[in-house]
Coordinates of C-alpha atoms in Angstrom, one line a residue:
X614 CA 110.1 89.2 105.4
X615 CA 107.6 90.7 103.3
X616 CA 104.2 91.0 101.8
X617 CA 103.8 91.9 98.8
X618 CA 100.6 90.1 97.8
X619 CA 98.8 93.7 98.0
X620 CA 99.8 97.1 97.9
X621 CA 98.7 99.5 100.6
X622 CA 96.7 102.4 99.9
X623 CA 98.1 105.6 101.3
X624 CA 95.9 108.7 101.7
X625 CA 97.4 112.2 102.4
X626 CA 94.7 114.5 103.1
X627 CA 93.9 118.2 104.6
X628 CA 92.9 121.4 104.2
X629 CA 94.1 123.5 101.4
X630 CA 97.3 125.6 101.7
X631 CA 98.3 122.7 104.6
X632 CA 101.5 121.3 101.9
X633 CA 100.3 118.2 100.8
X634 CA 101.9 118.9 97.3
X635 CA 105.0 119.8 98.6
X636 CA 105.6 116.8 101.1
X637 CA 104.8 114.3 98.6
X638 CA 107.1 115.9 96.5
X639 CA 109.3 116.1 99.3
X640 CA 108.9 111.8 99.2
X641 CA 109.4 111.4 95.9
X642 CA 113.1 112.8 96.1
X643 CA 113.6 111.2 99.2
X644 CA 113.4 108.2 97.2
X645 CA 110.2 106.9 99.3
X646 CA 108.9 103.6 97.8
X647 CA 105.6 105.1 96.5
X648 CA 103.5 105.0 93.2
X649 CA 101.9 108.9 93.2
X650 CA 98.5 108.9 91.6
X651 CA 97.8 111.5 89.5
X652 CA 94.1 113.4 90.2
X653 CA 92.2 114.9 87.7
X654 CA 90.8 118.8 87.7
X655 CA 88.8 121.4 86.4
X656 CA 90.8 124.0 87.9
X657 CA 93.3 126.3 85.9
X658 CA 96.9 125.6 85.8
X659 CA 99.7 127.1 88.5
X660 CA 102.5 128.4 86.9
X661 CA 105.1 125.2 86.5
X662 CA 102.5 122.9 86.7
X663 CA 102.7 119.8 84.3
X664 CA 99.6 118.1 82.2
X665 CA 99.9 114.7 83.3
X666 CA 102.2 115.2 86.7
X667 CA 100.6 117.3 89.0
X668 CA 97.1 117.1 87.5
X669 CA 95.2 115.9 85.0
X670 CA 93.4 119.1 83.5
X671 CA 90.3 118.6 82.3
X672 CA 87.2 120.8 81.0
X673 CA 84.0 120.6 82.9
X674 CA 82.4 118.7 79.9
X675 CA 85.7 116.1 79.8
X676 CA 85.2 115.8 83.8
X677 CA 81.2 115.3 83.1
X678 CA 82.1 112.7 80.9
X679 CA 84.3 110.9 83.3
X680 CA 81.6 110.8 86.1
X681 CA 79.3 109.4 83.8
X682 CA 81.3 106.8 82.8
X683 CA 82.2 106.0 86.7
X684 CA 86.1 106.3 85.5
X685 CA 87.1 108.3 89.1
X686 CA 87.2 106.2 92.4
X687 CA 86.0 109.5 94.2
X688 CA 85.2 113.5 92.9
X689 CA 84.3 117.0 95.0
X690 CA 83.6 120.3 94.2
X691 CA 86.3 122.4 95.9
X692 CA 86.1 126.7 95.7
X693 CA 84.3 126.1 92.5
X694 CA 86.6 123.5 90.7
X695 CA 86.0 119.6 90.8
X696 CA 89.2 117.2 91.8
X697 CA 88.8 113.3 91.3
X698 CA 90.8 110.4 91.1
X699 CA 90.8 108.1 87.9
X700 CA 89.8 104.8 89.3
X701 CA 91.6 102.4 86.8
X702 CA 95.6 103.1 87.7
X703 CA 94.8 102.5 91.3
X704 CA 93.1 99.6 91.7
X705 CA 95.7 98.0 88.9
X706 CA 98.7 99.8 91.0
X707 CA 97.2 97.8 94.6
X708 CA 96.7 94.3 92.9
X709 CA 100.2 94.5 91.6
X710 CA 101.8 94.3 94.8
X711 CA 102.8 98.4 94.8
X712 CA 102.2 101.1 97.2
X713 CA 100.2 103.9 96.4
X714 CA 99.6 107.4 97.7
X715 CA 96.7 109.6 97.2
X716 CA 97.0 113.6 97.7
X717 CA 93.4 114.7 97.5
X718 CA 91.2 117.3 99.5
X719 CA 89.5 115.6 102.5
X720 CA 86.0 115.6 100.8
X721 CA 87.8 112.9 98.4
X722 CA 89.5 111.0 101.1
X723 CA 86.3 110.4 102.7
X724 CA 84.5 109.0 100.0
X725 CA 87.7 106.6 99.3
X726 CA 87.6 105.6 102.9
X727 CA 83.8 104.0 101.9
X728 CA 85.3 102.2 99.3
X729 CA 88.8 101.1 100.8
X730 CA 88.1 101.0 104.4
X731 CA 91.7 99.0 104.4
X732 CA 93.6 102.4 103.3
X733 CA 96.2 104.4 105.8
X734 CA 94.6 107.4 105.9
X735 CA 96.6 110.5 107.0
X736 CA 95.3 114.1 108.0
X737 CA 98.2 116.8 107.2
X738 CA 98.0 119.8 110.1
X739 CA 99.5 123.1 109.7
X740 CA 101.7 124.4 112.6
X741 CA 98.6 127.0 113.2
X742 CA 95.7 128.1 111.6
X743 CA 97.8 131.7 111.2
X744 CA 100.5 129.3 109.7
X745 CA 98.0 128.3 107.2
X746 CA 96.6 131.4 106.1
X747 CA 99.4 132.9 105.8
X748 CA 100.7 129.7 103.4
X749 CA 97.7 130.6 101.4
X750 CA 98.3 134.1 101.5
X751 CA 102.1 133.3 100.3
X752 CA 100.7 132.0 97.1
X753 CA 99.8 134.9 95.7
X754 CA 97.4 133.3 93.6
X755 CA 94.1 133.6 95.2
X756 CA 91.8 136.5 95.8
X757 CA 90.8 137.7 99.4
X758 CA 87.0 136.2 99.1
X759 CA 89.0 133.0 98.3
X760 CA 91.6 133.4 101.0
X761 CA 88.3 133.5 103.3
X762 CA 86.2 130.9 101.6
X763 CA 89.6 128.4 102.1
X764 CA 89.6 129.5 105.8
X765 CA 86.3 128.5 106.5
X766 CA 86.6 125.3 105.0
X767 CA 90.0 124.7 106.7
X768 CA 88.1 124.6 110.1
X769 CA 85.0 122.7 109.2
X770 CA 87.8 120.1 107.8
X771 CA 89.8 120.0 110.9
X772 CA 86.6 118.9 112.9
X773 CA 86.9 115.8 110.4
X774 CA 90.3 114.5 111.4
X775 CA 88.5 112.2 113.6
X776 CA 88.1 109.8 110.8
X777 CA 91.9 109.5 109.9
X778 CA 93.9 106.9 111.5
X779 CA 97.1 109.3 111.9
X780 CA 97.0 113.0 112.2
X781 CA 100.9 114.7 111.4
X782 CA 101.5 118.2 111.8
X783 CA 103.7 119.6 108.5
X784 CA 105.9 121.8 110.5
X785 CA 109.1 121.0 108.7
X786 CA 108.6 119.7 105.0
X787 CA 111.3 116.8 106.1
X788 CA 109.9 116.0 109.5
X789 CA 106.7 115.5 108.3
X790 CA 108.0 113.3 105.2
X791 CA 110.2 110.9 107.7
X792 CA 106.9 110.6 109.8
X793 CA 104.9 109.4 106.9
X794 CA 107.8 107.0 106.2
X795 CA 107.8 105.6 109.5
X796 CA 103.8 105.0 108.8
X797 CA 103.9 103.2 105.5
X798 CA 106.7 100.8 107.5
X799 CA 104.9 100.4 110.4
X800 CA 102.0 99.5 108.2
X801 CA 103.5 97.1 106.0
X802 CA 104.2 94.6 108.6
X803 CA 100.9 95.0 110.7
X804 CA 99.9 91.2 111.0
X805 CA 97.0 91.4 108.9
X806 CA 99.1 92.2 105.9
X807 CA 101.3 89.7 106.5
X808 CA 98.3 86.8 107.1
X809 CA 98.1 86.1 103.4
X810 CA 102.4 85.4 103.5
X811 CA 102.0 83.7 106.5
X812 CA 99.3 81.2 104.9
X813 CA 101.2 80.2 101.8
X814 CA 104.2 79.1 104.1
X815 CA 101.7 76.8 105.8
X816 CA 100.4 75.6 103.2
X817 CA 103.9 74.5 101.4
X818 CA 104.9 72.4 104.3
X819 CA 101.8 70.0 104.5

């Protein structure tokens, strides 16, 4: 038995460096029943990084243009680059019965939480905060004043885990994926979900 009236919004959040890229990559191979929004940004492309799969790229004046037109379901300034969501493929994706997940700094996920207070919203931990700098530091792609400024925000972010409704530490890429699987399951059949299922049954019998 299930409901599919509605898809569930899935939020994967925390600091940067934590490995939210690579465990919802990580899902996606797995085979993990999940529609990945794409987010938009003003920040430069990584090496291997794809227009249209791991971001949407966008100049300052296209993201400007985008705000203005309220086209992005949430936006931040992050390090000096801004990250939004494009509002439209979610809200379609939810009302056609799919499940979507959401990787986006925990500024965003805030702001979504305003808007979909329904949404499973999930705070990514590193093993350590040494773990996580030294992620960062792994890159290669980010100066030292960055390393710092990332840092800093890491632990003003962690004292924000409080508004999550599951905190999972990404020690193992896999562990943390089968975690986030047992979420979304465990969700899926929480009774509210299921009310609207439940009603129509009723209903057909009288």
């Amino acid at each position: 038995m299930t409901n599919k009236n509605r898809g569930i919004l899935l939020v994967l959040s925390g600091p940067s460096g934590v490995g939210k890229g690579t465990v919802c990559a990580a899902l996606r191979k797995m085979g993990t029943e999940l529609v990945y929004s794409v987010s938009a940004t003003t920040r430069q492309p990584r090496e291997g990084e794809v227009n249209g799969v791991n971001y949407f790229f966008k100049t300052r004046e296209e993201f400007s243009g985008m705000i203005e037109s309220d086209d992005l379901l949430e936006y931040a300034e992050y390090c000096g680059n801004f990250y939004g969501t494009p509002r439209e493929f979610v809200e379609e994706t939810l009302a056609s019965g799919q499940d979507i997940i959401l990787e986006i700094e925990v500024q965003g996920a805030l702001k979504v939480k305003n808007k979909f207070p329904e949404g499973v919203f999930i705070f990514l931990l590193p093993p350590s905060l040494d773990e996580l700098q030294s992620r960062i530091v792994t890159r290669g792609t980010e100066t030292e004043d960055v390393i710092r400024s990332r840092m800093s925000i890491a632990r003003d972010e962690l004292r924000l885990m409080e508004h999550y409704d599951y905190a999972i530490v990404n020690d193992q890429v896999e562990a943390a994926c089968h975690r986030i699987q047992a979420i979304l399951t465990a969700e899926r059949y929480r009774k509210e979900r299921m009310a609207n299922t439940i009603k129509h049954w009723i209903e057909e019998v009288q």
